[in-house]
Structures are given as structure tokens and as C-alpha cells.
């Protein structure tokens, strides 16, 4: 990745971290079920648990993001097997999902914070960041 793009990505990730005290995840340019770029700051205990259990297959955030674009609060997603409840037990609450890009190269992000739900303005900011990261990393493919 070029230095100027890397710097812009790092700046956007820093901005995201300031809004998401309990973590975030970006899966950028998902093609054939795998992202070209992945950034995660959720607690390692959650990441290890999530990966070991193969939760990506039933994750409501991922399922929604592969079908839709825009913004969705985790509390508005159907969670039939309790993945989001499990995330909450690991301290990941007040979640928000964003998705952007064509179905052939979709980017999906998830954000959490401990103190309150994201405001509509913050949700728009996080969607904007997701879209910017999607565009920036497209240049690096």
C-alpha cells in the first residue's frame, strides 16, 4: 500500500478508535467470502472466541452487510443464535453496522462503545469512514 494511502487509512482508523472505546472491525472488499483488508480492535478474547467458533457464518452483522448497504444498529438485527448477545457478554455493546460497495466487492464494518448508543450524526460519520476506507483500499488492490 502506498505511503500516502497508508497514512490516510491510519488517520481514519484513529478517528474511528476515538468514537469506539470497546472496538471496531472493518472487512474491506469482501470477495468470495474473504476480505482483502481486515482491521479489528475488539478485545482479543472476543476475536479468539469468535474465530474459534466460526461465528462469521451466522453473524447477523455480516449477513445484513452482504445483503444491504447503509447503517444498521445491532439492536435492530435478528440474532437467532445469540451471537450479538455473546458479543455483549464480552463487553461489546451499543453496536452499529455499516456496509458499502457493490456485492462483488462489499465492505462491512462493526462498531461498539460502552457508554451509550451512537447518535445519528456519529452513525453517519462511521458510514462515511467506511466508505472512505473502501475507496482508499480499492486503490491498493
PDB file of C-alpha atoms in Angstrom:
ATOM      1  CA  UNK A   1       0.000   0.000   0.000  1.00  0.00           C
ATOM      2  CA  UNK A   2       1.402   3.401  -0.934  1.00  0.00           C
ATOM      3  CA  UNK A   3       2.595   5.613   1.913  1.00  0.00           C
ATOM      4  CA  UNK A   4       0.009   8.342   1.290  1.00  0.00           C
ATOM      5  CA  UNK A   5      -2.843   5.812   1.255  1.00  0.00           C
ATOM      6  CA  UNK A   6      -1.467   4.079   4.361  1.00  0.00           C
ATOM      7  CA  UNK A   7      -1.308   7.425   6.175  1.00  0.00           C
ATOM      8  CA  UNK A   8      -4.916   8.221   5.234  1.00  0.00           C
ATOM      9  CA  UNK A   9      -6.056   4.766   6.376  1.00  0.00           C
ATOM     10  CA  UNK A  10      -4.227   5.167   9.698  1.00  0.00           C
ATOM     11  CA  UNK A  11      -5.819   8.581  10.222  1.00  0.00           C
ATOM     12  CA  UNK A  12      -9.318   7.191   9.584  1.00  0.00           C
ATOM     13  CA  UNK A  13      -8.680   4.245  11.919  1.00  0.00           C
ATOM     14  CA  UNK A  14      -7.524   6.649  14.624  1.00  0.00           C
ATOM     15  CA  UNK A  15     -10.676   8.724  14.170  1.00  0.00           C
ATOM     16  CA  UNK A  16     -12.739   5.547  14.444  1.00  0.00           C
ATOM     17  CA  UNK A  17     -10.958   4.490  17.621  1.00  0.00           C
ATOM     18  CA  UNK A  18     -11.875   7.801  19.241  1.00  0.00           C
ATOM     19  CA  UNK A  19     -15.576   7.000  18.729  1.00  0.00           C
ATOM     20  CA  UNK A  20     -15.419   3.295  19.620  1.00  0.00           C
ATOM     21  CA  UNK A  21     -13.925   2.699  23.046  1.00  0.00           C
ATOM     22  CA  UNK A  22     -14.674  -1.038  23.014  1.00  0.00           C
ATOM     23  CA  UNK A  23     -13.569  -1.657  19.457  1.00  0.00           C
ATOM     24  CA  UNK A  24     -14.402  -1.890  15.799  1.00  0.00           C
ATOM     25  CA  UNK A  25     -13.902  -4.125  12.776  1.00  0.00           C
ATOM     26  CA  UNK A  26     -13.562  -3.339   9.086  1.00  0.00           C
ATOM     27  CA  UNK A  27     -13.750  -6.124   6.493  1.00  0.00           C
ATOM     28  CA  UNK A  28     -12.915  -4.325   3.261  1.00  0.00           C
ATOM     29  CA  UNK A  29     -13.524  -5.602  -0.264  1.00  0.00           C
ATOM     30  CA  UNK A  30     -15.075  -8.947   0.560  1.00  0.00           C
ATOM     31  CA  UNK A  31     -14.702 -11.195  -2.453  1.00  0.00           C
ATOM     32  CA  UNK A  32     -15.538 -14.892  -2.445  1.00  0.00           C
ATOM     33  CA  UNK A  33     -16.284 -14.644   1.321  1.00  0.00           C
ATOM     34  CA  UNK A  34     -12.857 -13.204   2.257  1.00  0.00           C
ATOM     35  CA  UNK A  35     -11.909  -9.562   2.830  1.00  0.00           C
ATOM     36  CA  UNK A  36      -8.859  -8.117   1.093  1.00  0.00           C
ATOM     37  CA  UNK A  37      -8.191  -5.950   4.177  1.00  0.00           C
ATOM     38  CA  UNK A  38      -9.203  -6.536   7.784  1.00  0.00           C
ATOM     39  CA  UNK A  39      -8.804  -4.192  10.740  1.00  0.00           C
ATOM     40  CA  UNK A  40     -10.090  -5.286  14.179  1.00  0.00           C
ATOM     41  CA  UNK A  41      -9.632  -3.704  17.587  1.00  0.00           C
ATOM     42  CA  UNK A  42     -12.159  -5.718  19.566  1.00  0.00           C
ATOM     43  CA  UNK A  43     -10.728  -7.392  22.698  1.00  0.00           C
ATOM     44  CA  UNK A  44      -8.526 -10.360  21.808  1.00  0.00           C
ATOM     45  CA  UNK A  45     -10.683 -12.635  23.981  1.00  0.00           C
ATOM     46  CA  UNK A  46     -13.671 -11.876  21.728  1.00  0.00           C
ATOM     47  CA  UNK A  47     -11.704 -12.200  18.495  1.00  0.00           C
ATOM     48  CA  UNK A  48     -10.320 -15.596  19.586  1.00  0.00           C
ATOM     49  CA  UNK A  49     -13.764 -16.822  20.698  1.00  0.00           C
ATOM     50  CA  UNK A  50     -15.449 -15.544  17.512  1.00  0.00           C
ATOM     51  CA  UNK A  51     -12.826 -17.121  15.244  1.00  0.00           C
ATOM     52  CA  UNK A  52     -12.660 -20.429  17.139  1.00  0.00           C
ATOM     53  CA  UNK A  53     -16.450 -20.836  16.948  1.00  0.00           C
ATOM     54  CA  UNK A  54     -16.611 -19.854  13.249  1.00  0.00           C
ATOM     55  CA  UNK A  55     -19.228 -17.231  14.063  1.00  0.00           C
ATOM     56  CA  UNK A  56     -18.734 -15.378  10.795  1.00  0.00           C
ATOM     57  CA  UNK A  57     -21.074 -17.852   9.095  1.00  0.00           C
ATOM     58  CA  UNK A  58     -24.072 -16.851  11.245  1.00  0.00           C
ATOM     59  CA  UNK A  59     -23.026 -13.333  12.275  1.00  0.00           C
ATOM     60  CA  UNK A  60     -26.074 -11.057  11.877  1.00  0.00           C
ATOM     61  CA  UNK A  61     -23.839  -8.073  11.054  1.00  0.00           C
ATOM     62  CA  UNK A  62     -22.148  -9.978   8.227  1.00  0.00           C
ATOM     63  CA  UNK A  63     -25.414 -11.418   6.919  1.00  0.00           C
ATOM     64  CA  UNK A  64     -27.036  -7.977   6.889  1.00  0.00           C
ATOM     65  CA  UNK A  65     -23.966  -6.334   5.326  1.00  0.00           C
ATOM     66  CA  UNK A  66     -23.787  -8.838   2.478  1.00  0.00           C
ATOM     67  CA  UNK A  67     -27.414  -8.092   1.550  1.00  0.00           C
ATOM     68  CA  UNK A  68     -27.744  -4.388   2.332  1.00  0.00           C
ATOM     69  CA  UNK A  69     -25.805  -1.129   2.323  1.00  0.00           C
ATOM     70  CA  UNK A  70     -26.062   1.777   4.732  1.00  0.00           C
ATOM     71  CA  UNK A  71     -26.259   1.769   8.526  1.00  0.00           C
ATOM     72  CA  UNK A  72     -27.994  -0.587  10.954  1.00  0.00           C
ATOM     73  CA  UNK A  73     -27.968  -0.713  14.750  1.00  0.00           C
ATOM     74  CA  UNK A  74     -27.167  -4.153  16.138  1.00  0.00           C
ATOM     75  CA  UNK A  75     -30.282  -3.939  18.316  1.00  0.00           C
ATOM     76  CA  UNK A  76     -32.381  -3.897  15.110  1.00  0.00           C
ATOM     77  CA  UNK A  77     -30.815  -7.058  13.672  1.00  0.00           C
ATOM     78  CA  UNK A  78     -32.278 -10.521  14.084  1.00  0.00           C
ATOM     79  CA  UNK A  79     -29.897 -12.634  16.189  1.00  0.00           C
ATOM     80  CA  UNK A  80     -31.426 -16.140  16.215  1.00  0.00           C
ATOM     81  CA  UNK A  81     -28.432 -17.956  17.713  1.00  0.00           C
ATOM     82  CA  UNK A  82     -27.280 -15.213  20.071  1.00  0.00           C
ATOM     83  CA  UNK A  83     -24.027 -14.003  18.526  1.00  0.00           C
ATOM     84  CA  UNK A  84     -24.699 -10.368  19.415  1.00  0.00           C
ATOM     85  CA  UNK A  85     -25.750 -11.398  22.916  1.00  0.00           C
ATOM     86  CA  UNK A  86     -22.465 -13.320  23.190  1.00  0.00           C
ATOM     87  CA  UNK A  87     -20.612 -10.199  21.997  1.00  0.00           C
ATOM     88  CA  UNK A  88     -22.373  -8.173  24.703  1.00  0.00           C
ATOM     89  CA  UNK A  89     -21.215 -10.701  27.304  1.00  0.00           C
ATOM     90  CA  UNK A  90     -17.671  -9.903  26.097  1.00  0.00           C
ATOM     91  CA  UNK A  91     -18.278  -6.162  26.613  1.00  0.00           C
ATOM     92  CA  UNK A  92     -19.279  -5.273  23.044  1.00  0.00           C
ATOM     93  CA  UNK A  93     -22.464  -3.251  23.377  1.00  0.00           C
ATOM     94  CA  UNK A  94     -24.291  -0.437  21.599  1.00  0.00           C
ATOM     95  CA  UNK A  95     -23.245  -1.895  18.262  1.00  0.00           C
ATOM     96  CA  UNK A  96     -23.596  -0.341  14.857  1.00  0.00           C
ATOM     97  CA  UNK A  97     -23.042  -1.915  11.427  1.00  0.00           C
ATOM     98  CA  UNK A  98     -22.212  -0.224   8.124  1.00  0.00           C
ATOM     99  CA  UNK A  99     -21.923  -1.660   4.627  1.00  0.00           C
ATOM    100  CA  UNK A 100     -20.914  -0.143   1.327  1.00  0.00           C
ATOM    101  CA  UNK A 101     -19.795  -1.106  -2.159  1.00  0.00           C
ATOM    102  CA  UNK A 102     -21.059  -3.448  -4.843  1.00  0.00           C
ATOM    103  CA  UNK A 103     -21.882  -7.051  -3.923  1.00  0.00           C
ATOM    104  CA  UNK A 104     -18.776  -8.178  -5.826  1.00  0.00           C
ATOM    105  CA  UNK A 105     -16.517  -6.128  -3.508  1.00  0.00           C
ATOM    106  CA  UNK A 106     -18.539  -5.298  -0.391  1.00  0.00           C
ATOM    107  CA  UNK A 107     -17.077  -3.661   2.711  1.00  0.00           C
ATOM    108  CA  UNK A 108     -18.710  -4.261   6.103  1.00  0.00           C
ATOM    109  CA  UNK A 109     -17.859  -2.623   9.410  1.00  0.00           C
ATOM    110  CA  UNK A 110     -18.962  -3.015  13.005  1.00  0.00           C
ATOM    111  CA  UNK A 111     -18.537  -0.538  15.856  1.00  0.00           C
ATOM    112  CA  UNK A 112     -19.126  -0.667  19.610  1.00  0.00           C
ATOM    113  CA  UNK A 113     -18.978   1.685  22.546  1.00  0.00           C
ATOM    114  CA  UNK A 114     -19.553   1.145  26.242  1.00  0.00           C
ATOM    115  CA  UNK A 115     -21.423   4.228  27.396  1.00  0.00           C
ATOM    116  CA  UNK A 116     -24.362   4.790  25.017  1.00  0.00           C
ATOM    117  CA  UNK A 117     -25.744   4.142  21.550  1.00  0.00           C
ATOM    118  CA  UNK A 118     -24.176   6.021  18.678  1.00  0.00           C
ATOM    119  CA  UNK A 119     -26.006   9.199  17.732  1.00  0.00           C
ATOM    120  CA  UNK A 120     -27.371   9.526  14.199  1.00  0.00           C
ATOM    121  CA  UNK A 121     -24.551  12.002  13.421  1.00  0.00           C
ATOM    122  CA  UNK A 122     -21.931   9.526  14.705  1.00  0.00           C
ATOM    123  CA  UNK A 123     -23.556   6.734  12.691  1.00  0.00           C
ATOM    124  CA  UNK A 124     -23.273   8.884   9.562  1.00  0.00           C
ATOM    125  CA  UNK A 125     -19.623   9.659  10.388  1.00  0.00           C
ATOM    126  CA  UNK A 126     -18.870   5.933  10.740  1.00  0.00           C
ATOM    127  CA  UNK A 127     -20.606   5.183   7.438  1.00  0.00           C
ATOM    128  CA  UNK A 128     -18.560   7.971   5.815  1.00  0.00           C
ATOM    129  CA  UNK A 129     -15.358   6.488   7.254  1.00  0.00           C
ATOM    130  CA  UNK A 130     -16.330   3.031   5.973  1.00  0.00           C
ATOM    131  CA  UNK A 131     -16.942   4.482   2.505  1.00  0.00           C
ATOM    132  CA  UNK A 132     -13.617   6.377   2.552  1.00  0.00           C
ATOM    133  CA  UNK A 133     -11.703   3.257   3.634  1.00  0.00           C
ATOM    134  CA  UNK A 134     -13.481   1.268   0.920  1.00  0.00           C
ATOM    135  CA  UNK A 135     -12.380   3.825  -1.695  1.00  0.00           C
ATOM    136  CA  UNK A 136      -8.816   4.201  -0.392  1.00  0.00           C
ATOM    137  CA  UNK A 137      -8.151   0.485  -0.230  1.00  0.00           C
ATOM    138  CA  UNK A 138      -9.657  -0.018  -3.695  1.00  0.00           C
ATOM    139  CA  UNK A 139      -6.634   1.909  -4.967  1.00  0.00           C
ATOM    140  CA  UNK A 140      -4.323  -0.591  -3.251  1.00  0.00           C
ATOM    141  CA  UNK A 141      -5.864  -3.713  -4.827  1.00  0.00           C
TER     142      UNK A 141
END
